[in-house]
PDB file of C-alpha atoms in Angstrom:
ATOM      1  CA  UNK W 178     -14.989 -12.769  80.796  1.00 61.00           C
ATOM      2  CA  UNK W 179     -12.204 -12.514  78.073  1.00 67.00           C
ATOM      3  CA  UNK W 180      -9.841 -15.899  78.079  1.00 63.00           C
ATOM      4  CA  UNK W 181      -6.304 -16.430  76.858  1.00 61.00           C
ATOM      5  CA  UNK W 182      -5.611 -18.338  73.936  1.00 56.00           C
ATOM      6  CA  UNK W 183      -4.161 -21.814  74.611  1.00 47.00           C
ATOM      7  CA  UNK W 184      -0.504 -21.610  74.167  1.00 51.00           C
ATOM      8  CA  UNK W 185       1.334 -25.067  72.784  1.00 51.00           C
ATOM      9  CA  UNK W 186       4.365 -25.735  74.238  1.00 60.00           C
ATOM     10  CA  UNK W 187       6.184 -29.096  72.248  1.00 77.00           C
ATOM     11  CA  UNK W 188       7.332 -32.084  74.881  1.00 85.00           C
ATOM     12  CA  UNK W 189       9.290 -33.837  72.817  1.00 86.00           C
ATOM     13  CA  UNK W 190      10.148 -38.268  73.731  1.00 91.00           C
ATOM     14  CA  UNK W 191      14.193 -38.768  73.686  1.00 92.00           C
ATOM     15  CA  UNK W 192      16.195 -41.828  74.026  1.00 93.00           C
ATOM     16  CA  UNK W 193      18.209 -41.345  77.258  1.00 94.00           C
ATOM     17  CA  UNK W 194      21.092 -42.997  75.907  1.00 93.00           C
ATOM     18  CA  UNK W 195      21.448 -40.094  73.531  1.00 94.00           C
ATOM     19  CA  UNK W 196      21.727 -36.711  76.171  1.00 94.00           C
ATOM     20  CA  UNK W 197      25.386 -35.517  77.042  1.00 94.00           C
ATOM     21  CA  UNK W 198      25.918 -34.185  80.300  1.00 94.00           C
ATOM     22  CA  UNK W 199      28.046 -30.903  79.863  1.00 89.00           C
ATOM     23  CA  UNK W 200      31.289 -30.891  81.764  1.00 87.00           C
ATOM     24  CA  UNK W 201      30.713 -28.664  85.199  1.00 85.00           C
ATOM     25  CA  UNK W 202      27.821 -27.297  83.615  1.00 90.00           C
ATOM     26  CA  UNK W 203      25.332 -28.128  86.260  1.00 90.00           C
ATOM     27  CA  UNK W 204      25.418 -26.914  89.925  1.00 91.00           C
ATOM     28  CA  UNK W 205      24.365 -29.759  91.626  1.00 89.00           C
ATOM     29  CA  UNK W 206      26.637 -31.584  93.798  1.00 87.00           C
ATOM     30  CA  UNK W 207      24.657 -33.929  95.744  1.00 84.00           C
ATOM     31  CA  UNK W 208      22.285 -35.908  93.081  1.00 86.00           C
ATOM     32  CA  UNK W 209      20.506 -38.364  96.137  1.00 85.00           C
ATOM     33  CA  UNK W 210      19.110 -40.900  93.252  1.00 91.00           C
ATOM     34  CA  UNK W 211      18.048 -43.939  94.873  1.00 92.00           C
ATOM     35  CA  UNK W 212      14.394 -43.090  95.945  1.00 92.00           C
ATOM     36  CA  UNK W 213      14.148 -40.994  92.722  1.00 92.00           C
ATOM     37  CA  UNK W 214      15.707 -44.080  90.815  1.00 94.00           C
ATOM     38  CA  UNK W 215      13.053 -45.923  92.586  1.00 94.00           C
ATOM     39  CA  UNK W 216      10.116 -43.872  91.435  1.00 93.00           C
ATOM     40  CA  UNK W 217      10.881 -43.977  87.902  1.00 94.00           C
ATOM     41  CA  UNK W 218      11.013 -47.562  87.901  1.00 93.00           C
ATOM     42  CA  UNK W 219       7.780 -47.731  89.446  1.00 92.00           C
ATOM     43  CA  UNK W 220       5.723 -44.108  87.189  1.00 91.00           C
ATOM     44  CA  UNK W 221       8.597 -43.219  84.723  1.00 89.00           C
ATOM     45  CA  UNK W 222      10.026 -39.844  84.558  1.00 89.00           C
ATOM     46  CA  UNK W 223       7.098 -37.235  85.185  1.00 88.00           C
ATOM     47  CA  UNK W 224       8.496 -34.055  84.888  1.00 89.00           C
ATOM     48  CA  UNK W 225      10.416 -33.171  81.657  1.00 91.00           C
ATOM     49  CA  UNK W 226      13.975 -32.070  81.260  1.00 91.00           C
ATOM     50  CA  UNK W 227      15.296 -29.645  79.093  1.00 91.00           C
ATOM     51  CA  UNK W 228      17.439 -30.322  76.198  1.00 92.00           C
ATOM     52  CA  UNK W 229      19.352 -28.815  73.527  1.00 91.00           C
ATOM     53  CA  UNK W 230      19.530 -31.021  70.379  1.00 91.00           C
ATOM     54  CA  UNK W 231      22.804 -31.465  68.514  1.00 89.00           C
ATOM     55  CA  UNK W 232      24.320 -34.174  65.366  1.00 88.00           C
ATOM     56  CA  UNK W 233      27.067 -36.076  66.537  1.00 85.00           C
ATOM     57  CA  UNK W 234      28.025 -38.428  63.314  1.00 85.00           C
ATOM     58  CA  UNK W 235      24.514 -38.092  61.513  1.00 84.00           C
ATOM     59  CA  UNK W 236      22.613 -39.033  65.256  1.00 85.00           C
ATOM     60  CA  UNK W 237      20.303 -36.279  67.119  1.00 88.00           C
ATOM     61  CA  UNK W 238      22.004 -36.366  70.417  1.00 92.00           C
ATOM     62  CA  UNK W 239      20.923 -33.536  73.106  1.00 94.00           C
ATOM     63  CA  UNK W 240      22.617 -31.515  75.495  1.00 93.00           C
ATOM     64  CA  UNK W 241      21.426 -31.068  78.745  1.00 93.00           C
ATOM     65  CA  UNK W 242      20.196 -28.186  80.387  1.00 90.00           C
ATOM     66  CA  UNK W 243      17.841 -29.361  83.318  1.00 89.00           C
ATOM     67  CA  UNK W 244      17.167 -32.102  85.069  1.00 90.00           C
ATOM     68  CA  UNK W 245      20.288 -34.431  85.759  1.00 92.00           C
ATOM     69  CA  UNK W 246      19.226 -35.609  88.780  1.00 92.00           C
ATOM     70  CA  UNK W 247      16.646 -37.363  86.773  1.00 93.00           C
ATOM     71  CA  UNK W 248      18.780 -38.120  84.027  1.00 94.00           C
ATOM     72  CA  UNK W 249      21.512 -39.926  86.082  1.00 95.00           C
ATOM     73  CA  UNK W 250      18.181 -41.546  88.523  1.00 95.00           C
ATOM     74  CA  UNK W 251      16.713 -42.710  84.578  1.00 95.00           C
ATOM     75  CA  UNK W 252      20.123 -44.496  84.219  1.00 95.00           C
ATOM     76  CA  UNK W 253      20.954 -46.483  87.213  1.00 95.00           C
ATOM     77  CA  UNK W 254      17.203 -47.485  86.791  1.00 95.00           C
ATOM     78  CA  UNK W 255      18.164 -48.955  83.336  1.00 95.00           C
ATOM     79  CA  UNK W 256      21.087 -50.459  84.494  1.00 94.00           C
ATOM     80  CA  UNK W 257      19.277 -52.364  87.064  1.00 95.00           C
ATOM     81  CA  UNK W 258      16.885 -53.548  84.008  1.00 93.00           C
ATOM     82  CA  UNK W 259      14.167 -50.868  83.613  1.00 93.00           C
ATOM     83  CA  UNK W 260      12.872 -50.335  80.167  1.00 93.00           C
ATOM     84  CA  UNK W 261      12.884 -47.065  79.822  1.00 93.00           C
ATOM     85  CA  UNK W 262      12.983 -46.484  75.814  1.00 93.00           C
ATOM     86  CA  UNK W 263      12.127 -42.495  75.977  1.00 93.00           C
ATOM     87  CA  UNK W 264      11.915 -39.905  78.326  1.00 93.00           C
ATOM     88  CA  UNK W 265       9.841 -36.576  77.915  1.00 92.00           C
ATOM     89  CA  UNK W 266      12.086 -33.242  76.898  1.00 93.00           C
ATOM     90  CA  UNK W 267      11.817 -29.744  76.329  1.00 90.00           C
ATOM     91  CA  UNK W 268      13.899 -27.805  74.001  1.00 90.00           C
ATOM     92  CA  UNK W 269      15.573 -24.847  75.155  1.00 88.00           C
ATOM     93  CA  UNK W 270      15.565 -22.264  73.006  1.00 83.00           C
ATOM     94  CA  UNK W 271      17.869 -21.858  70.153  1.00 79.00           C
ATOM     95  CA  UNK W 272      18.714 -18.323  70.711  1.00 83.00           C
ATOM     96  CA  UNK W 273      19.086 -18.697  74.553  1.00 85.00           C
ATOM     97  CA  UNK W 274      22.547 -17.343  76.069  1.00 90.00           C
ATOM     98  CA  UNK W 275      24.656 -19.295  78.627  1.00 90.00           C
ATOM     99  CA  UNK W 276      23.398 -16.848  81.221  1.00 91.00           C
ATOM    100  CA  UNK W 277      19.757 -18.090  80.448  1.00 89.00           C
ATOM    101  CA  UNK W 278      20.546 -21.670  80.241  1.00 89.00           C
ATOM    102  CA  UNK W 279      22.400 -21.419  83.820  1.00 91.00           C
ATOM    103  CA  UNK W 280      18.728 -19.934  85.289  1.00 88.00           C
ATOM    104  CA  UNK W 281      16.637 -22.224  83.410  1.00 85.00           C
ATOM    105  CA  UNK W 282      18.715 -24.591  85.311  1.00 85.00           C
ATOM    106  CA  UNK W 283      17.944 -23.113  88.827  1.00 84.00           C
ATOM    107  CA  UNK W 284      14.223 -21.931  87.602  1.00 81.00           C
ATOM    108  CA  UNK W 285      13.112 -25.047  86.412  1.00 74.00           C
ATOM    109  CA  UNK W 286      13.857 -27.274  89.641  1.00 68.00           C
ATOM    110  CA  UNK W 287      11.114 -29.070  90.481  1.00 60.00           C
ATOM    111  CA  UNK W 288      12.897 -32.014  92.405  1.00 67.00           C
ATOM    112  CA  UNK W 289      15.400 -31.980  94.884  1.00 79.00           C
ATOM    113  CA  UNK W 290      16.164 -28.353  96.051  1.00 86.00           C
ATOM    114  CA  UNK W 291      19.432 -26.892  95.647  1.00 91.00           C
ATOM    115  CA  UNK W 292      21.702 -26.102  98.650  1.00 92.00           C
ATOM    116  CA  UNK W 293      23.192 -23.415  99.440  1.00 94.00           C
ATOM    117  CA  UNK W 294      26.481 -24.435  98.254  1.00 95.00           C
ATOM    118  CA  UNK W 295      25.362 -25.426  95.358  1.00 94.00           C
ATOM    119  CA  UNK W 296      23.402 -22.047  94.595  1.00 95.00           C
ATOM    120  CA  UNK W 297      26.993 -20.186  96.144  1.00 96.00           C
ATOM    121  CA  UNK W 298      28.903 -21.460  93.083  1.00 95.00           C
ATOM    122  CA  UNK W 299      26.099 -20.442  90.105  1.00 95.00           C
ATOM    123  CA  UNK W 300      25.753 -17.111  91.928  1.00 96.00           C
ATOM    124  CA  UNK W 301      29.371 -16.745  92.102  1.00 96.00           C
ATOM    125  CA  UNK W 302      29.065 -17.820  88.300  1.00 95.00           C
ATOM    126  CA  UNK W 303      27.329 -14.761  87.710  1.00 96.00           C
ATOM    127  CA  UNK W 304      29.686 -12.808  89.803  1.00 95.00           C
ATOM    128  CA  UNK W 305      32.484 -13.637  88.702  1.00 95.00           C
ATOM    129  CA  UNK W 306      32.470 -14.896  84.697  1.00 93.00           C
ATOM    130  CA  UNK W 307      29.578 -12.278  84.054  1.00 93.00           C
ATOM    131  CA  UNK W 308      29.953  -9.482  86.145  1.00 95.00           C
ATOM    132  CA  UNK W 309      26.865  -8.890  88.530  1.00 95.00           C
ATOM    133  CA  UNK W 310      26.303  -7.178  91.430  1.00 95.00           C
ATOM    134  CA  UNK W 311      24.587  -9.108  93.965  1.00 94.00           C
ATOM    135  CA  UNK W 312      21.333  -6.813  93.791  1.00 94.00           C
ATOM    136  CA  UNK W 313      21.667  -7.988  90.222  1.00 95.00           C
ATOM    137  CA  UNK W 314      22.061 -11.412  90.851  1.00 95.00           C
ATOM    138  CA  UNK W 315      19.330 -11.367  93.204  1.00 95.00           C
ATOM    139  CA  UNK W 316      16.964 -10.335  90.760  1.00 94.00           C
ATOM    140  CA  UNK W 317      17.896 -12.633  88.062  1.00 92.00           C
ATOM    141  CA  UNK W 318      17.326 -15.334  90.283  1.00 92.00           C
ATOM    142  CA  UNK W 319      14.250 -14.147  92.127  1.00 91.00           C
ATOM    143  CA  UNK W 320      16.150 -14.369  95.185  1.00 93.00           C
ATOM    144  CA  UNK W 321      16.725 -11.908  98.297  1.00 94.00           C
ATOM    145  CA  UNK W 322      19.958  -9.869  98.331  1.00 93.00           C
ATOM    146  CA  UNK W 323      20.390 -11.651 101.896  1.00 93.00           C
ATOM    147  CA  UNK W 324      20.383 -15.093 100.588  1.00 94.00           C
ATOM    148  CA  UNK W 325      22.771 -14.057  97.468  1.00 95.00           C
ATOM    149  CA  UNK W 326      24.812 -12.615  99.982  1.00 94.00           C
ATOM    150  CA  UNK W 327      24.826 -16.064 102.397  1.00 93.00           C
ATOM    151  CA  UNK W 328      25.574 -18.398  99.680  1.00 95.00           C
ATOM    152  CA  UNK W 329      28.153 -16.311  98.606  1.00 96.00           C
ATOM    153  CA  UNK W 330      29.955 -16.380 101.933  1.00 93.00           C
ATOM    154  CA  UNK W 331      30.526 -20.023 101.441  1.00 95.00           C
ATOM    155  CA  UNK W 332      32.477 -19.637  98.812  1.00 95.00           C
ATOM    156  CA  UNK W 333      34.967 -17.742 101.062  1.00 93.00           C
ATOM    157  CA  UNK W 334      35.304 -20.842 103.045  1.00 94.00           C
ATOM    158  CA  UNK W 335      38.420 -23.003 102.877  1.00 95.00           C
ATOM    159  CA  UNK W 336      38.096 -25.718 100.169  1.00 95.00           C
ATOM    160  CA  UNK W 337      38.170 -28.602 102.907  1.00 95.00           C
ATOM    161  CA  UNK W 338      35.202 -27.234 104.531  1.00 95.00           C
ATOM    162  CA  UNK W 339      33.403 -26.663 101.356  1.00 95.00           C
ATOM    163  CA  UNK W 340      34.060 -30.324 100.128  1.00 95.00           C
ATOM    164  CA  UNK W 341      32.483 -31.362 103.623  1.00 95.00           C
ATOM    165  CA  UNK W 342      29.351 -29.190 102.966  1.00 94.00           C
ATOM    166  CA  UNK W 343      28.811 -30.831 100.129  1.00 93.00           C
ATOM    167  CA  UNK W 344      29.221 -34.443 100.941  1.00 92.00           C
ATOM    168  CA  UNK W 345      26.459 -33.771 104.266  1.00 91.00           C
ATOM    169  CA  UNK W 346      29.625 -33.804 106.786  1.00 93.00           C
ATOM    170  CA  UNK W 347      28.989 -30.738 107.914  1.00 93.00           C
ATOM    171  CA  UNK W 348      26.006 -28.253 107.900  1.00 92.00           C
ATOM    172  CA  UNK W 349      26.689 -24.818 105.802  1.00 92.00           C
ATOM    173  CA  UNK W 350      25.300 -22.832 109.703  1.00 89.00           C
ATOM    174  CA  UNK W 351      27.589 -24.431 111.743  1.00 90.00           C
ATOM    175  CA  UNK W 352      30.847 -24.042 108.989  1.00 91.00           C
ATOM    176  CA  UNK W 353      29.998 -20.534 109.362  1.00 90.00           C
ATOM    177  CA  UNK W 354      29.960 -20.357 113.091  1.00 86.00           C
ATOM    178  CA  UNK W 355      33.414 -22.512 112.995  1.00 86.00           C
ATOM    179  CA  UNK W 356      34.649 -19.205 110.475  1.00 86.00           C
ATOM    180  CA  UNK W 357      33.164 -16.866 112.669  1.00 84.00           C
ATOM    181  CA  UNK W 358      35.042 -18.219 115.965  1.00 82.00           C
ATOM    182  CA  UNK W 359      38.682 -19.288 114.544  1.00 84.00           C
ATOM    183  CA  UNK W 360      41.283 -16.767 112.570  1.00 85.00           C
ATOM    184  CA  UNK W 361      43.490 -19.175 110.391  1.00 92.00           C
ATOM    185  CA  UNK W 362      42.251 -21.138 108.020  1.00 93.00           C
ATOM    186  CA  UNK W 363      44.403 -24.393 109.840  1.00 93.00           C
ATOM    187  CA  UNK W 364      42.313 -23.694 113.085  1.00 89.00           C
ATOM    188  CA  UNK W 365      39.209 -23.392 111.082  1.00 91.00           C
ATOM    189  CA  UNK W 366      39.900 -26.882 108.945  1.00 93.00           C
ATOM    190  CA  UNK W 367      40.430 -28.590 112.379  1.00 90.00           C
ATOM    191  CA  UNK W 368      38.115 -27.759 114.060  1.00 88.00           C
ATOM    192  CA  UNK W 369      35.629 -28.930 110.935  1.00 91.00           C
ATOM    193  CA  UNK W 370      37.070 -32.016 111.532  1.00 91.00           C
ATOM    194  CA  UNK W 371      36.902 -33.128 114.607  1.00 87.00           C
ATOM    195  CA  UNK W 372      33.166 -31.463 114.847  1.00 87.00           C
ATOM    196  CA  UNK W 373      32.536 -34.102 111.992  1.00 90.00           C
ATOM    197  CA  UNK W 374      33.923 -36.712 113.980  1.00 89.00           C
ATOM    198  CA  UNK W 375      32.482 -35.812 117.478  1.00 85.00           C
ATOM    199  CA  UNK W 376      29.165 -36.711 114.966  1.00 86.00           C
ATOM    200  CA  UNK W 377      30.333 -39.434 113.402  1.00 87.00           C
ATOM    201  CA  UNK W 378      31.265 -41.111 116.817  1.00 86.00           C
ATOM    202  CA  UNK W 379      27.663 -40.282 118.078  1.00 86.00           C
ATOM    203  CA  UNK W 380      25.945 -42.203 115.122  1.00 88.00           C
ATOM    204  CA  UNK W 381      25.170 -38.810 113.503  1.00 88.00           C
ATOM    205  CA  UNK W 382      25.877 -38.288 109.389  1.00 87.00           C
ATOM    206  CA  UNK W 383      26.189 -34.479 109.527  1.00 89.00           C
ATOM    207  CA  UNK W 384      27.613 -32.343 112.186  1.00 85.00           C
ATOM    208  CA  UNK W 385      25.335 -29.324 113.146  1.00 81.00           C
ATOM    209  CA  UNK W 386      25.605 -26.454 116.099  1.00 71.00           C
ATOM    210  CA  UNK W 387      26.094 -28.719 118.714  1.00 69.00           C
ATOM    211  CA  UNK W 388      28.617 -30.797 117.987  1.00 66.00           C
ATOM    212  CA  UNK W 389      30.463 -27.172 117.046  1.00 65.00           C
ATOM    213  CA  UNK W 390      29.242 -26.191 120.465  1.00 66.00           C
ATOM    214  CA  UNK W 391      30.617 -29.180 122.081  1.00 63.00           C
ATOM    215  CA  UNK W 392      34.062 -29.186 120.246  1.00 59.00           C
ATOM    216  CA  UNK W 393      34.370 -25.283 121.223  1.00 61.00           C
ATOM    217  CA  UNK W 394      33.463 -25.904 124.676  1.00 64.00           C
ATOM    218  CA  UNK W 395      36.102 -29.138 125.147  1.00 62.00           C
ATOM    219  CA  UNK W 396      38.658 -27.129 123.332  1.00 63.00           C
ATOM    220  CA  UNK W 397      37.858 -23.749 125.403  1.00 64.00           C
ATOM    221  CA  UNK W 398      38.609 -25.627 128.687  1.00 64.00           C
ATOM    222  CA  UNK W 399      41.679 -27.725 127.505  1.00 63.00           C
ATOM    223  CA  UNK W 400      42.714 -23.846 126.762  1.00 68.00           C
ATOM    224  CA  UNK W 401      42.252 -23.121 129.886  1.00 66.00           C
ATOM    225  CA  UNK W 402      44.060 -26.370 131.905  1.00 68.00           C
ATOM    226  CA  UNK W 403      46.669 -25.668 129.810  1.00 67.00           C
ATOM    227  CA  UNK W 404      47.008 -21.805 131.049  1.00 74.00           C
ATOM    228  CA  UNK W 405      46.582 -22.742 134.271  1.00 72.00           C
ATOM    229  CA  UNK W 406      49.477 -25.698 134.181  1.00 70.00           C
ATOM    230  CA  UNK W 407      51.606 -22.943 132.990  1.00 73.00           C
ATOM    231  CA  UNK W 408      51.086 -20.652 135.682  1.00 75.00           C
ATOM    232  CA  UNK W 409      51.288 -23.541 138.177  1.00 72.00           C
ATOM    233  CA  UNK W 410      54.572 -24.813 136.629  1.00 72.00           C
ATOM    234  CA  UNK W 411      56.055 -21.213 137.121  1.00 74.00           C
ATOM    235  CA  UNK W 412      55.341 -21.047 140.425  1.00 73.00           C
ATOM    236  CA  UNK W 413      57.267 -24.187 140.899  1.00 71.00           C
ATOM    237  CA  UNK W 414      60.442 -22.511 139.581  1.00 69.00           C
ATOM    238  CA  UNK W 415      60.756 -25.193 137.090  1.00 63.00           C
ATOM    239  CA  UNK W 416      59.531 -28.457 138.949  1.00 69.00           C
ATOM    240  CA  UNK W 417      58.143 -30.634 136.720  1.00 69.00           C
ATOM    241  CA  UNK W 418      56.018 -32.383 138.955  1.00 76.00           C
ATOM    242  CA  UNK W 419      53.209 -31.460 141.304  1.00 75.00           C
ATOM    243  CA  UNK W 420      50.703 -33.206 143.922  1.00 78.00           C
ATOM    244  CA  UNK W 421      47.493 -32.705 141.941  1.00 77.00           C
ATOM    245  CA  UNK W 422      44.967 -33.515 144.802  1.00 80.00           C
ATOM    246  CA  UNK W 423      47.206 -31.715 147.599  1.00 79.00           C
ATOM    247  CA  UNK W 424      46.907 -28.180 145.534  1.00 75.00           C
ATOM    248  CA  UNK W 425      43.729 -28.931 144.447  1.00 79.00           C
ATOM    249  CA  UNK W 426      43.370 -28.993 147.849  1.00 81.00           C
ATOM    250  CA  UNK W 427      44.833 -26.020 148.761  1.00 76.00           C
ATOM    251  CA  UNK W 428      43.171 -23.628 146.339  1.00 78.00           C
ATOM    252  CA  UNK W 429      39.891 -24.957 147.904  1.00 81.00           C
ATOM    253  CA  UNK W 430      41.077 -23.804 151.189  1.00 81.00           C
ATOM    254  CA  UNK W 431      42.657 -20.695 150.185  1.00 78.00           C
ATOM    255  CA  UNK W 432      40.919 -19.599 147.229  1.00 76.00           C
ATOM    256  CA  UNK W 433      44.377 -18.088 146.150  1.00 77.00           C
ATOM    257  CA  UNK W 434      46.355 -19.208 144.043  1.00 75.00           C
ATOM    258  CA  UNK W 435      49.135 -17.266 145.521  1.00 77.00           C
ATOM    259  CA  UNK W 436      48.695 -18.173 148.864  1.00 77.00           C
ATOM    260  CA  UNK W 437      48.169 -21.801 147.741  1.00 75.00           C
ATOM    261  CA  UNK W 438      51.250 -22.364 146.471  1.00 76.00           C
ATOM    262  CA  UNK W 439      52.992 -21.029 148.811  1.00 79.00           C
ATOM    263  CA  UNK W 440      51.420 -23.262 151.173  1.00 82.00           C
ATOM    264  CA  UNK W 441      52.122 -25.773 148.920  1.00 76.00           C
ATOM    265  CA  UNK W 442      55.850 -25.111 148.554  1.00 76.00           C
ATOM    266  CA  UNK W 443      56.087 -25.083 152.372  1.00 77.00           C
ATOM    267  CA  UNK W 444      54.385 -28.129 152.876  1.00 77.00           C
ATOM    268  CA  UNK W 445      56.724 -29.762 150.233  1.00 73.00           C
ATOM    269  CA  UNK W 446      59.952 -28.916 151.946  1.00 71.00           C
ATOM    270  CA  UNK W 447      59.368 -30.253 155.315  1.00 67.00           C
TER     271      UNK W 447
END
């Protein structure tokens, strides 16, 4: 059986302390370092990141590509004493286009995944600054047209609920189900809100389906007292006040709301 030739592929070792972190070049919004942090005290960093190398003054320095998750874990592991003189690299290619530096990014993931948030603002990347379709997008990315599609919604969302996405407050399903259920974008923000702190009060860190569930339900029925006060109150031609437990008992009786406050009224003015 006919073989393929070994291919070399250069790992190169870096100081840390030399790799610049690009300014909103990277996706990623939630890093979660500490058990990473933790790992590379204990192994180093396994997997290598991808660089491109630059002179700043006369010193190789080396722009990031992929893997800040475990550039930023490499770092607080320093801090806290580590001795951590190199870490392994790749160099991207020299030829390689911003478009293929934003997929190596994605491509190349072998840690933490990315959310859906966080692939929502490369694919709108592509989208937007580049031009794609999301067919096209999907096929850069290896992705379904579905999934471009779902990400992409997010980005429709209003900032507030975005920014709660992102810092675990609030799961990307159940911001869409809050979107799908409220028309202003003041109703919508709310009722993120106080879904996030219906879970906060319950010991919970992120607020999923049914704490939405639960808000919609409380706020469906205090809809609905406050419909039925109304009625109520005009029935009353204008009296503020009313015997809760006497008409409460009367539209037992009656099962009318007519007839019970007429009963009602009759029974007031003897």
């Amino acid at each position: 059986m006919e073989t393929n030739a070994t291919k070399r592929t250069d790992i190169f070792l870096i100081d840390p302390r030399n790799i610049v972190v690009m300014n909103d070049f990277n996706v990623r919004r939630d890093f979660d370092l500490d058990e990473l942090k933790e790992q590379i005290k204990a192994k180093g960093v396994l997997n290598p990141i991808t660089v491109i190398p630059f002179k700043e003054d006369g010193v190789e320095k080396y722009k990031l590509v992929d893997g800040e998750r475990r550039y930023r874990a490499t770092m607080l592991a320093i801090q806290e004493g580590a001795d951590i003189p190199f870490i392994k690299a790749l160099k991207a290619p020299k030829d390689a286009s911003q478009e293929d530096l934003y997929i190596e990014q994605m491509m190349r993931n072998e840690g933490k995944r990315f959310s859906e948030i966080e692939c929502g603002i490369m694919f709108k990347r592509f989208k937007e600054e580049f031009g794609y379709t999301q067919v096209e997008i999907a096929e850069k990315f290896r992705k379904s047209p579905a999934f471009i599609s779902k990400c992409l919604s997010l980005m429709d969302l209003p900032q507030d609920i975005q920014d709660r996405i992102i810092a675990n407050q609030i799961s990307a399903k159940a911001a869409r189900d809050i979107v799908s259920n409220y028309d202003t974008e003041q109703e919508q923000v709310k009722a993120a809100k106080d879904a996030v702190n219906i879970a906060q009060s319950q010991g919970k860190k992120t607020a999923t389906n049914k704490e939405i569930n639960a808000y919609q339900k409380d706020a469906k029925e205090a809809k609905e007292i406050a419909q039925a006060l109304r009625t109520v109150w005009a029935y009353l031609d204008g009296k503020d006040t009313v015997n809760v437990i006497q008409l409460a008992q009367l539209l037992d009786k009656t099962e009318n709301l007519s007839q019970a406050m007429r009963q009602y009224k009759k029974e007031e003015n003897k």
